[in-house]
CSV table of C-alpha atoms and ligand atoms in Angstrom, one decimal:
chain,number,residue,atom,x,y,z
A,29,UNK,CA,33.1,-2.3,9.7
A,30,UNK,CA,31.4,0.0,7.2
A,31,UNK,CA,30.4,-1.7,3.9
A,32,UNK,CA,31.2,0.0,0.6
A,33,UNK,CA,28.3,0.4,-1.9
A,34,UNK,CA,29.9,-2.0,-4.4
A,35,UNK,CA,28.5,-5.4,-5.3
A,36,UNK,CA,25.4,-6.3,-7.3
A,37,UNK,CA,21.8,-6.9,-6.4
A,38,UNK,CA,20.4,-10.2,-7.7
A,39,UNK,CA,16.7,-10.1,-8.5
A,40,UNK,CA,15.2,-13.6,-8.2
A,41,UNK,CA,11.6,-13.1,-8.8
A,42,UNK,CA,8.8,-15.3,-10.2
A,43,UNK,CA,5.1,-14.6,-10.3
A,44,UNK,CA,5.7,-10.8,-10.7
A,45,UNK,CA,7.0,-9.2,-13.9
A,46,UNK,CA,10.6,-8.2,-12.9
A,47,UNK,CA,11.1,-5.4,-15.4
A,48,UNK,CA,9.9,-2.5,-13.2
A,49,UNK,CA,11.8,-3.8,-10.2
A,50,UNK,CA,14.9,-4.1,-12.4
A,51,UNK,CA,14.6,-0.6,-13.8
A,52,UNK,CA,14.2,1.0,-10.4
A,53,UNK,CA,17.0,-0.9,-8.8
A,54,UNK,CA,19.3,-0.4,-11.8
A,55,UNK,CA,18.9,3.3,-11.6
A,56,UNK,CA,20.6,3.3,-8.2
A,57,UNK,CA,22.8,0.1,-8.0
A,58,UNK,CA,24.2,-2.5,-10.3
A,59,UNK,CA,21.4,-5.1,-10.6
A,60,UNK,CA,21.0,-8.4,-12.5
A,61,UNK,CA,18.4,-11.1,-13.1
A,62,UNK,CA,21.1,-13.6,-13.8
A,63,UNK,CA,24.3,-14.1,-11.8
A,64,UNK,CA,27.6,-14.8,-13.6
A,65,UNK,CA,27.6,-18.4,-12.7
A,66,UNK,CA,26.7,-20.2,-9.4
A,67,UNK,CA,29.5,-18.6,-7.3
A,68,UNK,CA,29.3,-15.1,-8.7
A,69,UNK,CA,31.4,-13.0,-6.2
A,70,UNK,CA,29.8,-9.8,-7.3
A,71,UNK,CA,26.4,-10.6,-5.7
A,72,UNK,CA,26.0,-8.6,-2.5
A,73,UNK,CA,22.2,-8.8,-2.0
A,74,UNK,CA,19.4,-11.1,-3.2
A,75,UNK,CA,15.9,-9.5,-3.6
A,76,UNK,CA,13.5,-12.4,-3.9
A,77,UNK,CA,10.0,-13.5,-4.5
A,78,UNK,CA,9.4,-17.2,-5.0
A,79,UNK,CA,13.0,-17.8,-6.2
A,80,UNK,CA,14.1,-21.3,-7.3
A,81,UNK,CA,15.3,-23.7,-4.6
A,82,UNK,CA,19.1,-23.6,-4.2
A,83,UNK,CA,19.2,-20.4,-6.4
A,84,UNK,CA,20.9,-18.4,-3.7
A,85,UNK,CA,23.5,-21.0,-2.7
A,86,UNK,CA,27.2,-20.4,-3.1
A,87,UNK,CA,27.5,-16.6,-3.5
A,88,UNK,CA,30.6,-15.9,-1.3
A,89,UNK,CA,29.9,-12.2,-0.8
A,90,UNK,CA,26.1,-12.4,-0.2
A,91,UNK,CA,25.2,-10.2,2.8
A,92,UNK,CA,21.4,-10.4,3.1
A,93,UNK,CA,18.3,-11.7,1.4
A,94,UNK,CA,15.3,-9.3,1.1
A,95,UNK,CA,11.8,-10.6,0.6
A,96,UNK,CA,9.5,-8.6,-1.7
A,97,UNK,CA,6.6,-9.7,0.5
A,98,UNK,CA,5.8,-9.5,4.2
A,99,UNK,CA,5.6,-13.3,4.2
A,100,UNK,CA,8.8,-15.3,3.9
A,101,UNK,CA,7.5,-18.9,3.6
A,102,UNK,CA,8.6,-18.7,-0.1
A,103,UNK,CA,12.1,-18.3,1.2
A,104,UNK,CA,12.2,-20.6,4.3
A,105,UNK,CA,11.4,-23.7,2.3
A,106,UNK,CA,14.6,-23.5,0.2
A,107,UNK,CA,16.8,-26.4,1.3
A,108,UNK,CA,19.9,-24.4,0.0
A,109,UNK,CA,19.2,-21.2,2.0
A,110,UNK,CA,22.5,-19.4,2.8
A,111,UNK,CA,23.2,-18.4,6.4
A,112,UNK,CA,22.7,-14.7,6.0
A,113,UNK,CA,20.0,-12.4,7.4
A,114,UNK,CA,16.6,-12.5,5.8
A,115,UNK,CA,14.7,-9.2,5.8
A,116,UNK,CA,11.0,-9.3,5.3
A,117,UNK,CA,8.9,-6.4,3.8
A,118,UNK,CA,7.4,-4.0,6.3
A,119,UNK,CA,6.2,-0.9,4.5
A,120,UNK,CA,3.5,1.7,5.0
A,121,UNK,CA,2.2,1.1,1.4
A,122,UNK,CA,1.8,-2.6,1.9
A,123,UNK,CA,0.2,-2.1,5.3
A,124,UNK,CA,-2.2,0.4,3.8
A,125,UNK,CA,-3.4,-2.0,1.1
A,126,UNK,CA,-4.0,-4.7,3.7
A,127,UNK,CA,-5.9,-2.4,6.0
A,128,UNK,CA,-8.1,-1.3,3.1
A,129,UNK,CA,-8.7,-4.9,2.1
A,130,UNK,CA,-9.7,-6.2,5.5
A,131,UNK,CA,-11.8,-3.2,6.4
A,132,UNK,CA,-13.6,-3.5,3.0
A,133,UNK,CA,-14.3,-7.2,3.6
A,134,UNK,CA,-15.4,-6.8,7.2
A,135,UNK,CA,-17.8,-4.0,6.3
A,136,UNK,CA,-19.2,-6.0,3.3
A,137,UNK,CA,-19.9,-9.1,5.4
A,138,UNK,CA,-21.3,-7.0,8.3
A,139,UNK,CA,-23.5,-4.8,6.0
A,140,UNK,CA,-24.7,-7.9,4.1
A,141,UNK,CA,-23.2,-7.2,0.7
A,142,UNK,CA,-23.7,-10.8,-0.3
A,143,UNK,CA,-27.5,-10.6,0.5
A,144,UNK,CA,-27.9,-7.3,-1.4
A,145,UNK,CA,-26.1,-8.7,-4.5
A,146,UNK,CA,-28.3,-11.7,-4.5
A,147,UNK,CA,-31.5,-9.6,-4.0
A,148,UNK,CA,-30.5,-7.3,-6.9
A,149,UNK,CA,-30.2,-10.3,-9.2
A,150,UNK,CA,-33.8,-11.2,-8.4
A,151,UNK,CA,-35.0,-7.6,-8.2
A,152,UNK,CA,-36.0,-8.0,-4.5
A,153,UNK,CA,-36.7,-4.9,-2.5
A,154,UNK,CA,-36.3,-6.0,1.1
A,155,UNK,CA,-34.6,-4.4,4.0
A,156,UNK,CA,-33.0,-7.0,6.3
A,157,UNK,CA,-32.4,-6.3,10.0
A,158,UNK,CA,-29.0,-4.8,10.6
A,159,UNK,CA,-26.7,-4.7,13.7
A,160,UNK,CA,-24.3,-1.9,14.4
A,161,UNK,CA,-20.5,-2.4,14.5
A,162,UNK,CA,-20.3,-2.4,18.2
A,163,UNK,CA,-22.3,-5.6,18.3
A,164,UNK,CA,-19.7,-7.4,16.1
A,165,UNK,CA,-16.4,-8.8,17.4
A,166,UNK,CA,-13.6,-9.1,14.9
A,167,UNK,CA,-10.9,-11.5,15.9
A,168,UNK,CA,-7.5,-11.0,14.2
A,169,UNK,CA,-5.5,-14.2,14.2
A,170,UNK,CA,-1.9,-13.1,13.7
A,171,UNK,CA,-1.7,-9.8,15.5
A,172,UNK,CA,1.6,-8.5,14.1
A,173,UNK,CA,2.4,-5.5,11.9
A,174,UNK,CA,-0.6,-5.9,9.6
A,175,UNK,CA,-3.0,-7.2,12.2
A,176,UNK,CA,-2.3,-4.3,14.6
A,177,UNK,CA,-2.8,-1.8,11.7
A,178,UNK,CA,-6.1,-3.4,10.8
A,179,UNK,CA,-7.2,-3.3,14.4
A,180,UNK,CA,-6.5,0.4,14.7
A,181,UNK,CA,-9.0,1.3,11.9
A,182,UNK,CA,-11.6,-1.3,12.9
A,183,UNK,CA,-11.6,0.3,16.4
A,184,UNK,CA,-12.4,3.7,14.9
A,185,UNK,CA,-15.4,2.1,13.2
A,186,UNK,CA,-16.5,0.8,16.7
A,187,UNK,CA,-16.0,-2.9,16.1
A,188,UNK,CA,-15.0,-4.9,19.1
A,189,UNK,CA,-11.5,-6.1,18.3
A,190,UNK,CA,-9.4,-9.0,19.6
A,191,UNK,CA,-6.0,-10.3,18.6
A,192,UNK,CA,-4.2,-13.7,18.9
A,193,UNK,CA,-0.5,-13.9,18.7
A,194,UNK,CA,2.3,-16.3,19.7
A,195,UNK,CA,3.6,-14.1,22.5
A,196,UNK,CA,1.7,-11.9,25.0
A,197,UNK,CA,0.8,-8.4,23.8
A,198,UNK,CA,-1.1,-5.5,25.2
A,199,UNK,CA,-2.8,-3.0,22.8
A,200,UNK,CA,-5.2,-0.3,24.0
A,201,UNK,CA,-8.8,-1.1,23.0
A,202,UNK,CA,-8.0,-4.6,21.9
A,203,UNK,CA,-8.6,-7.8,23.8
A,204,UNK,CA,-5.5,-9.9,23.4
A,205,UNK,CA,-4.9,-13.6,23.6
A,206,UNK,CA,-1.8,-15.6,22.9
A,207,UNK,CA,-0.4,-19.1,22.5
A,208,UNK,CA,-2.3,-22.4,22.4
A,209,UNK,CA,-4.2,-21.7,25.7
A,210,UNK,CA,-5.5,-18.4,24.3
A,211,UNK,CA,-6.8,-19.8,21.1
A,212,UNK,CA,-10.2,-21.3,22.3
A,213,UNK,CA,-11.2,-18.2,24.3
A,214,UNK,CA,-10.2,-16.0,21.3
A,215,UNK,CA,-12.3,-18.1,18.9
A,216,UNK,CA,-15.3,-18.4,21.2
A,217,UNK,CA,-15.7,-14.6,21.3
A,218,UNK,CA,-15.1,-14.0,17.6
A,219,UNK,CA,-17.8,-13.3,15.0
A,220,UNK,CA,-15.6,-12.4,12.1
A,221,UNK,CA,-12.2,-14.2,12.0
A,222,UNK,CA,-9.5,-12.3,10.1
A,223,UNK,CA,-6.4,-14.5,9.4
A,224,UNK,CA,-3.2,-12.6,9.1
A,225,UNK,CA,-0.8,-15.3,10.2
A,226,UNK,CA,2.5,-16.2,8.6
A,227,UNK,CA,2.8,-19.8,7.2
A,228,UNK,CA,5.2,-21.7,9.4
A,229,UNK,CA,5.4,-25.4,10.5
A,230,UNK,CA,3.3,-24.3,13.6
A,231,UNK,CA,0.5,-22.6,11.6
A,232,UNK,CA,0.1,-24.8,8.5
A,233,UNK,CA,-3.4,-26.1,8.3
A,234,UNK,CA,-4.5,-24.3,11.4
A,235,UNK,CA,-7.7,-22.9,9.8
A,236,UNK,CA,-9.5,-26.3,9.7
A,237,UNK,CA,-13.0,-27.5,10.6
A,238,UNK,CA,-12.2,-28.0,14.2
A,239,UNK,CA,-11.1,-24.4,14.5
A,240,UNK,CA,-14.0,-22.9,12.6
A,241,UNK,CA,-16.6,-24.7,14.7
A,242,UNK,CA,-15.2,-22.8,17.8
A,243,UNK,CA,-16.2,-19.4,16.4
A,244,UNK,CA,-19.3,-17.6,17.8
A,245,UNK,CA,-22.3,-18.3,15.6
A,246,UNK,CA,-25.2,-16.9,17.6
A,247,UNK,CA,-24.3,-13.3,16.8
A,248,UNK,CA,-25.7,-10.2,15.2
A,249,UNK,CA,-24.4,-11.4,11.8
A,250,UNK,CA,-26.4,-14.6,11.7
A,251,UNK,CA,-23.3,-16.8,11.6
A,252,UNK,CA,-19.5,-16.8,11.8
A,253,UNK,CA,-17.4,-15.3,8.9
A,254,UNK,CA,-13.9,-16.1,7.8
A,255,UNK,CA,-11.6,-13.7,6.1
A,256,UNK,CA,-8.2,-15.2,5.1
A,257,UNK,CA,-5.6,-12.8,3.7
A,258,UNK,CA,-2.6,-14.6,5.2
A,259,UNK,CA,-1.5,-17.6,3.3
A,260,UNK,CA,-3.5,-20.4,1.6
A,261,UNK,CA,-1.7,-23.3,3.3
A,262,UNK,CA,-2.9,-22.0,6.7
A,263,UNK,CA,-6.3,-23.3,5.7
A,264,UNK,CA,-7.9,-26.5,4.5
A,265,UNK,CA,-10.1,-25.5,1.5
A,266,UNK,CA,-12.2,-28.7,2.0
A,267,UNK,CA,-12.9,-27.9,5.6
A,268,UNK,CA,-14.0,-24.4,4.7
A,269,UNK,CA,-16.5,-25.8,2.1
A,270,UNK,CA,-17.8,-28.2,4.7
A,271,UNK,CA,-18.2,-25.4,7.3
A,272,UNK,CA,-20.1,-23.2,4.8
A,273,UNK,CA,-22.4,-26.1,3.7
A,274,UNK,CA,-23.4,-27.1,7.2
A,275,UNK,CA,-23.8,-23.6,8.6
A,276,UNK,CA,-20.7,-23.5,10.8
A,277,UNK,CA,-19.7,-20.6,8.6
A,278,UNK,CA,-22.1,-18.0,7.2
A,279,UNK,CA,-19.7,-16.6,4.6
A,280,UNK,CA,-16.0,-16.4,3.7
A,281,UNK,CA,-13.7,-14.1,1.9
A,282,UNK,CA,-10.6,-15.9,0.6
A,283,UNK,CA,-7.6,-14.1,-0.9
A,284,UNK,CA,-5.3,-17.1,-0.6
A,285,UNK,CA,-5.7,-20.8,-1.3
A,286,UNK,CA,-3.9,-24.1,-0.8
A,287,UNK,CA,-3.1,-24.1,-4.5
A,288,UNK,CA,-2.6,-20.8,-6.3
A,289,UNK,CA,-3.8,-19.9,-8.8
A,290,UNK,CA,-7.0,-21.5,-7.5
A,291,UNK,CA,-7.7,-24.5,-9.9
A,292,UNK,CA,-10.7,-23.9,-12.2
A,293,UNK,CA,-12.2,-27.1,-10.8
A,294,UNK,CA,-12.3,-25.9,-7.2
A,295,UNK,CA,-15.9,-25.7,-5.9
A,296,UNK,CA,-14.9,-22.5,-4.1
A,297,UNK,CA,-15.2,-20.6,-7.4
A,298,UNK,CA,-18.9,-21.2,-7.7
A,299,UNK,CA,-19.9,-21.3,-4.0
A,300,UNK,CA,-22.5,-18.6,-3.4
A,301,UNK,CA,-21.1,-17.8,0.1
A,302,UNK,CA,-17.5,-17.3,-0.9
A,303,UNK,CA,-15.9,-14.1,-2.1
A,304,UNK,CA,-12.7,-14.6,-3.9
A,305,UNK,CA,-9.7,-12.4,-4.7
A,306,UNK,CA,-6.5,-13.7,-6.4
A,307,UNK,CA,-3.9,-13.2,-3.7
A,308,UNK,CA,-4.3,-9.5,-4.2
A,309,UNK,CA,-5.0,-8.2,-0.7
A,310,UNK,CA,-1.8,-6.2,-0.4
A,311,UNK,CA,0.3,-6.1,-3.6
A,312,UNK,CA,4.0,-5.3,-3.5
A,313,UNK,CA,4.3,-2.2,-5.6
A,314,UNK,CA,7.9,-1.6,-6.9
A,315,UNK,CA,7.5,2.2,-7.1
A,316,UNK,CA,6.8,2.3,-3.3
A,317,UNK,CA,9.0,-0.6,-2.1
A,318,UNK,CA,12.2,-0.2,-4.1
A,319,UNK,CA,13.2,3.1,-2.4
A,320,UNK,CA,12.8,1.5,1.0
A,321,UNK,CA,14.8,-1.5,0.0
A,322,UNK,CA,17.6,0.7,-1.3
A,323,UNK,CA,17.5,2.8,1.9
A,324,UNK,CA,17.9,-0.4,3.9
A,325,UNK,CA,20.9,-1.5,1.9
A,326,UNK,CA,22.5,2.0,2.2
A,327,UNK,CA,21.9,2.1,6.0
A,328,UNK,CA,23.4,-1.4,6.3
A,329,UNK,CA,26.5,-0.2,4.4
A,330,UNK,CA,26.8,2.8,6.8
A,331,UNK,CA,27.0,0.1,9.6
A,332,UNK,CA,23.4,0.3,10.8
A,333,UNK,CA,21.6,-2.9,11.7
A,334,UNK,CA,19.1,-4.4,9.3
A,335,UNK,CA,15.4,-3.9,10.2
A,336,UNK,CA,12.7,-6.6,10.1
A,337,UNK,CA,15.1,-9.5,10.2
A,338,UNK,CA,13.3,-12.9,10.2
A,339,UNK,CA,13.6,-15.1,13.2
A,340,UNK,CA,14.7,-18.3,11.5
A,341,UNK,CA,13.8,-20.5,14.4
A,342,UNK,CA,10.2,-19.1,14.5
A,343,UNK,CA,10.0,-19.2,10.7
A,344,UNK,CA,8.7,-15.6,10.2
B,407,LIG,P1,4.2,-10.3,11.5
B,407,LIG,O1,5.3,-11.2,11.6
B,407,LIG,O2,4.3,-8.8,11.9
B,407,LIG,O3,2.9,-10.8,12.3
B,407,LIG,C1,2.7,-12.2,12.4
B,407,LIG,C2,1.8,-12.4,13.6
B,407,LIG,O4,1.4,-13.8,13.7
B,407,LIG,C3,2.4,-12.1,14.9
B,407,LIG,O5,1.4,-11.5,15.8
B,407,LIG,C4,2.8,-13.4,15.5
B,407,LIG,O6,2.9,-13.5,16.9
B,407,LIG,C5,1.7,-14.3,15.0
B,407,LIG,N1,2.1,-15.7,15.0
B,407,LIG,C6,3.0,-16.3,14.3
B,407,LIG,N2,3.1,-17.6,14.5
B,407,LIG,C7,2.1,-17.8,15.5
B,407,LIG,C8,1.7,-19.0,16.2
B,407,LIG,N3,2.3,-20.2,16.0
B,407,LIG,N4,0.7,-18.8,17.1
B,407,LIG,C9,0.1,-17.6,17.3
B,407,LIG,N5,0.5,-16.5,16.6
B,407,LIG,C10,1.5,-16.6,15.7
B,407,LIG,O7,3.7,-10.4,10.0
B,407,LIG,P2,2.8,-9.3,9.1
B,407,LIG,O8,1.7,-8.9,10.0
B,407,LIG,O9,3.6,-8.3,8.5
B,407,LIG,O10,2.2,-10.3,8.0
B,407,LIG,C11,1.4,-11.4,8.3
B,407,LIG,C12,1.3,-12.3,7.1
B,407,LIG,O11,0.4,-11.7,6.2
B,407,LIG,C13,2.5,-12.6,6.3
B,407,LIG,O12,3.3,-13.6,6.8
B,407,LIG,C14,1.9,-13.0,4.9
B,407,LIG,O13,1.8,-14.5,5.0
B,407,LIG,C15,0.6,-12.4,4.9
B,407,LIG,N6,0.4,-11.4,3.8
B,407,LIG,C16,-0.4,-11.6,2.8
B,407,LIG,C17,-0.6,-10.7,1.9
B,407,LIG,C18,-1.6,-10.8,0.8
B,407,LIG,O14,-1.6,-10.1,-0.2
B,407,LIG,N7,-2.5,-11.8,0.9
B,407,LIG,C19,0.2,-9.5,1.8
B,407,LIG,C20,1.1,-9.3,2.9
B,407,LIG,C21,1.2,-10.3,3.9
B,407,LIG,P3,4.0,-12.6,17.7
B,407,LIG,O15,3.4,-11.2,17.6
B,407,LIG,O16,4.0,-13.2,19.0
B,407,LIG,O17,5.3,-12.7,16.9
B,408,LIG,C1,3.2,-10.8,1.0
B,408,LIG,C2,2.2,-11.2,0.0
B,408,LIG,O1,3.6,-11.7,1.8
B,408,LIG,O2,2.0,-10.3,-0.9
B,408,LIG,O3,3.6,-9.6,1.1
B,408,LIG,O4,1.7,-12.2,0.0
């Protein structure tokens, strides 16, 4: 049955300022930040980022929940989650930001940005030895939409690229691994580990000391490097510190942390081998994303299937 374009959009957002999202949605559909009570029959869609637990429960005409981010862990842990499709964000603009971020950080670690910044502070003129990209293997843990897009660009720069996913995949130019059995061989051949996994019960805490010590360390970089732009609770912050301090890791770039914002007391802030960004790898930009969310709603109302629907059993 074809849906009619009536019904309101509920914006349930924390952590982002909602006004721009509200303005853009309101220009095309009736949109609200507050429902008219807990069973508001006018709510057709919920567009969410870190909404309150049970906030989406009880709307009798709710048809779908849209995540403002690619990750949906902020939705899945709601005990009162209604049984409607959950759509995650897949958008060229978000992918582009993530590709830029990961390529920037891979190049900076590979071309020894940390060393040059330290040398500049001490006015040291010294040219270290340098390996080319084709001597460096970048392993992408979480080889989905974002991981595959990152791989494409790294391949054009001549890096060796491998990917690890839950299910088997085949991508030209990329050495692929999957499942538990594929993890050790994937890690053993990886110099720079890029984490782009979703946070699920199966992946929580996976980036721990035991995993990091399986990375290749005798490589052209002088040690293994970690880049985590997935989710903070994939990693154990304390294990990363231990790995940096005992040489298991040479350097790390962290965009995400077990606790966000990263507490001022965290030793990660002052660690000389850690590069920190504040969960900013790929930001959700309303001017780019609202048109695609509205287009999805309109397509759904024409009777077309929703795209990028989350597999609730897998958790992403
Ligand atoms: P996708 O769902 O497209 O990709 C997820 C990948 O992880 C898939 O390859 C999937 O395997 C793999 N995976 C999931 N669970 C497992 C597992 N148990 N074992 C092995 N592999 C697994 O997601 P996206 O690429 O769009 O996004 C990835 C994540 O990036 C998001 O969930 C989010 O947490 C994070 N993110 C962070 C941002 C930031 O600013 N820091 C911005 C945007 C996203 P398979 O292919 O077999 O399904
Ligand atoms: C996302 C994020 O999941 O920004 O998109 O973290």
